[in-house]
Structure formats: C-alpha cells, structure tokens
mmCIF file of C-alpha atoms in Angstrom:
data_model
loop_
_atom_site.group_PDB
_atom_site.id
_atom_site.type_symbol
_atom_site.label_atom_id
_atom_site.label_comp_id
_atom_site.label_asym_id
_atom_site.label_seq_id
_atom_site.Cartn_x
_atom_site.Cartn_y
_atom_site.Cartn_z
ATOM 1 C CA MET A 1 10.535 46.595 -53.798
ATOM 2 C CA LYS A 2 6.825 47.175 -53.675
ATOM 3 C CA LEU A 3 6.769 45.500 -50.221
ATOM 4 C CA ALA A 4 9.621 47.825 -49.146
ATOM 5 C CA LYS A 5 7.536 50.693 -49.845
ATOM 6 C CA ALA A 6 4.603 49.573 -48.458
ATOM 7 C CA VAL A 7 6.271 48.849 -45.024
ATOM 8 C CA ILE A 8 8.141 52.156 -45.390
ATOM 9 C CA SER A 9 5.341 54.177 -46.002
ATOM 10 C CA ALA A 10 3.500 52.195 -42.746
ATOM 11 C CA VAL A 11 6.206 53.430 -40.491
ATOM 12 C CA ALA A 12 5.882 57.103 -41.914
ATOM 13 C CA GLU A 13 2.275 56.753 -41.454
ATOM 14 C CA SER A 14 2.129 55.467 -38.205
ATOM 15 C CA SER A 15 4.803 57.927 -36.659
ATOM 16 C CA ASP A 16 2.788 61.228 -38.461
ATOM 17 C CA ALA A 17 -0.514 60.133 -36.944
ATOM 18 C CA SER A 18 0.985 58.596 -33.593
ATOM 19 C CA ALA A 19 -1.247 55.841 -34.010
ATOM 20 C CA ASP A 20 -0.952 52.101 -34.029
ATOM 21 C CA ALA A 21 1.859 50.936 -36.137
ATOM 22 C CA PRO A 22 0.755 47.288 -36.634
ATOM 23 C CA GLU A 23 -2.651 48.142 -37.872
ATOM 24 C CA TYR A 24 -1.142 50.495 -40.549
ATOM 25 C CA LEU A 25 1.350 48.074 -41.394
ATOM 26 C CA ASP A 26 -1.294 45.113 -41.680
ATOM 27 C CA LYS A 27 -3.146 47.244 -44.033
ATOM 28 C CA ARG A 28 -0.272 48.176 -46.294
ATOM 29 C CA ILE A 29 0.844 44.653 -46.463
ATOM 30 C CA GLU A 30 -2.614 43.547 -47.229
ATOM 31 C CA ALA A 31 -3.010 46.036 -50.241
ATOM 32 C CA PHE A 32 0.199 44.657 -51.569
ATOM 33 C CA GLU A 33 -0.771 40.927 -51.418
ATOM 34 C CA LYS A 34 -3.996 41.924 -53.442
ATOM 35 C CA ASP A 35 -1.928 43.762 -56.111
ATOM 36 C CA MET A 36 0.773 40.752 -55.856
ATOM 37 C CA PHE A 37 -1.429 37.733 -56.662
ATOM 38 C CA PRO A 38 -2.772 38.686 -59.960
ATOM 39 C CA ARG A 39 0.753 39.124 -60.876
ATOM 40 C CA MET A 40 2.283 35.835 -59.863
ATOM 41 C CA GLU A 41 -1.034 33.660 -61.112
ATOM 42 C CA LYS A 42 1.003 33.183 -64.485
ATOM 43 C CA VAL A 43 4.033 32.013 -62.806
ATOM 44 C CA GLN A 44 2.373 29.405 -60.245
ATOM 45 C CA ARG A 45 0.764 27.843 -63.320
ATOM 46 C CA LEU A 46 4.054 27.701 -65.148
ATOM 47 C CA THR A 47 5.653 26.017 -61.789
ATOM 48 C CA ASP A 48 2.985 23.564 -60.928
ATOM 49 C CA GLU A 49 2.838 22.397 -64.874
ATOM 50 C CA LEU A 50 6.583 21.980 -65.124
ATOM 51 C CA MET A 51 6.655 20.227 -61.521
ATOM 52 C CA HIS A 52 3.987 17.747 -62.855
ATOM 53 C CA ASP A 53 6.107 17.261 -66.135
ATOM 54 C CA PHE A 54 9.219 16.472 -64.365
ATOM 55 C CA MET A 55 7.746 14.673 -61.285
ATOM 56 C CA PHE A 56 5.241 12.886 -62.100
ATOM 57 C CA THR A 57 5.176 11.780 -66.103
ATOM 58 C CA ALA A 58 6.836 8.627 -66.755
ATOM 59 C CA GLY A 59 10.188 8.706 -68.685
ATOM 60 C CA SER A 60 10.956 11.962 -67.702
ATOM 61 C CA PRO A 61 13.025 14.196 -68.859
ATOM 62 C CA ARG A 62 13.540 12.191 -72.046
ATOM 63 C CA THR A 63 9.622 12.036 -72.535
ATOM 64 C CA THR A 64 8.633 16.024 -71.134
ATOM 65 C CA ILE A 65 11.318 17.984 -72.329
ATOM 66 C CA ALA A 66 9.432 19.324 -75.756
ATOM 67 C CA ARG A 67 6.237 20.199 -73.868
ATOM 68 C CA SER A 68 8.318 21.622 -70.807
ATOM 69 C CA ILE A 69 10.128 24.061 -73.196
ATOM 70 C CA ALA A 70 7.033 24.494 -75.312
ATOM 71 C CA ARG A 71 5.846 25.754 -71.843
ATOM 72 C CA HIS A 72 8.826 28.168 -71.125
ATOM 73 C CA VAL A 73 8.483 29.661 -74.684
ATOM 74 C CA LYS A 74 4.617 30.262 -74.147
ATOM 75 C CA PHE A 75 5.214 31.885 -70.947
ATOM 76 C CA GLU A 76 7.880 34.652 -72.431
ATOM 77 C CA THR A 77 5.892 34.803 -76.124
ATOM 78 C CA PRO A 78 2.534 36.980 -76.380
ATOM 79 C CA TRP A 79 -0.747 34.776 -76.620
ATOM 80 C CA VAL A 80 -1.365 35.448 -80.249
ATOM 81 C CA LEU A 81 1.992 33.486 -80.656
ATOM 82 C CA HIS A 82 1.374 30.694 -78.687
ATOM 83 C CA PRO A 83 0.617 28.153 -81.353
ATOM 84 C CA LEU A 84 3.086 28.980 -83.522
ATOM 85 C CA ALA A 85 5.744 28.850 -80.577
ATOM 86 C CA SER A 86 4.465 25.311 -79.416
ATOM 87 C CA ALA A 87 4.605 24.042 -82.976
ATOM 88 C CA MET A 88 8.031 25.263 -83.818
ATOM 89 C CA VAL A 89 9.449 23.635 -80.450
ATOM 90 C CA HIS A 90 7.807 20.301 -81.111
ATOM 91 C CA SER A 91 8.607 20.145 -84.560
ATOM 92 C CA PHE A 92 12.485 20.980 -83.817
ATOM 93 C CA PHE A 93 12.462 18.232 -80.990
ATOM 94 C CA PHE A 94 10.810 15.623 -83.627
ATOM 95 C CA MET A 95 13.249 16.609 -86.216
ATOM 96 C CA ARG A 96 16.164 15.940 -83.795
ATOM 97 C CA ARG A 97 14.468 12.458 -82.691
ATOM 98 C CA MET A 98 14.270 11.646 -86.262
ATOM 99 C CA LEU A 99 17.692 12.600 -87.402
ATOM 100 C CA ALA A 100 19.107 10.652 -84.221
ATOM 101 C CA SER A 101 17.879 7.253 -85.108
#
C-alpha cells in the first residue's frame, strides 16, 4: 500500500512539474525502501532462524519443533515476555515427550 502511494505521488509530481518522471519515481521508491527495511528486519531474522532450524539441524522437525514454535511465540509477544513464553513452550513439549514415553 505504501509503495502504491509512493508511485502515485511520483506520477502526480512529475506531471505537475513537467519534469523527468523516472527521477521522481526513483526518489519515491528509495524513500519507501529506507522506511521498509527497518520494519522488515524482524521478519527477516525469524525467517532465517526458522530456515536453519528446519533445513540444517539433524533430526528436524522432531528435534526443532519446540524451538521453532518458541520463535513464533516470541515474534508475536513483547520482549518482556520472551523468557516466559519460551519457557512455557519448552515446558509443554517436555511434558508431552515425558507423557508419551
């Protein structure tokens, strides 16, 4: 949505000023990207960590499911609750494993 607004404003400005449209478009897209990258850093980190959990860990997904779910829970909770959320997820999977055997 923000990218669409940047493109529309670039087209509107370039038609008003009768100047070079690609130059206005480049400036608007560059501003959008500078705003986007800090917002996406958290998602990129989660994606990278999950990729390593599932693709580069022996015994995956059985050995990494608790860690992966804890990562998802941490992603959705405030940082203050991260230790509690992680402990709850790992405790659940520990108890599940103990009761299943």
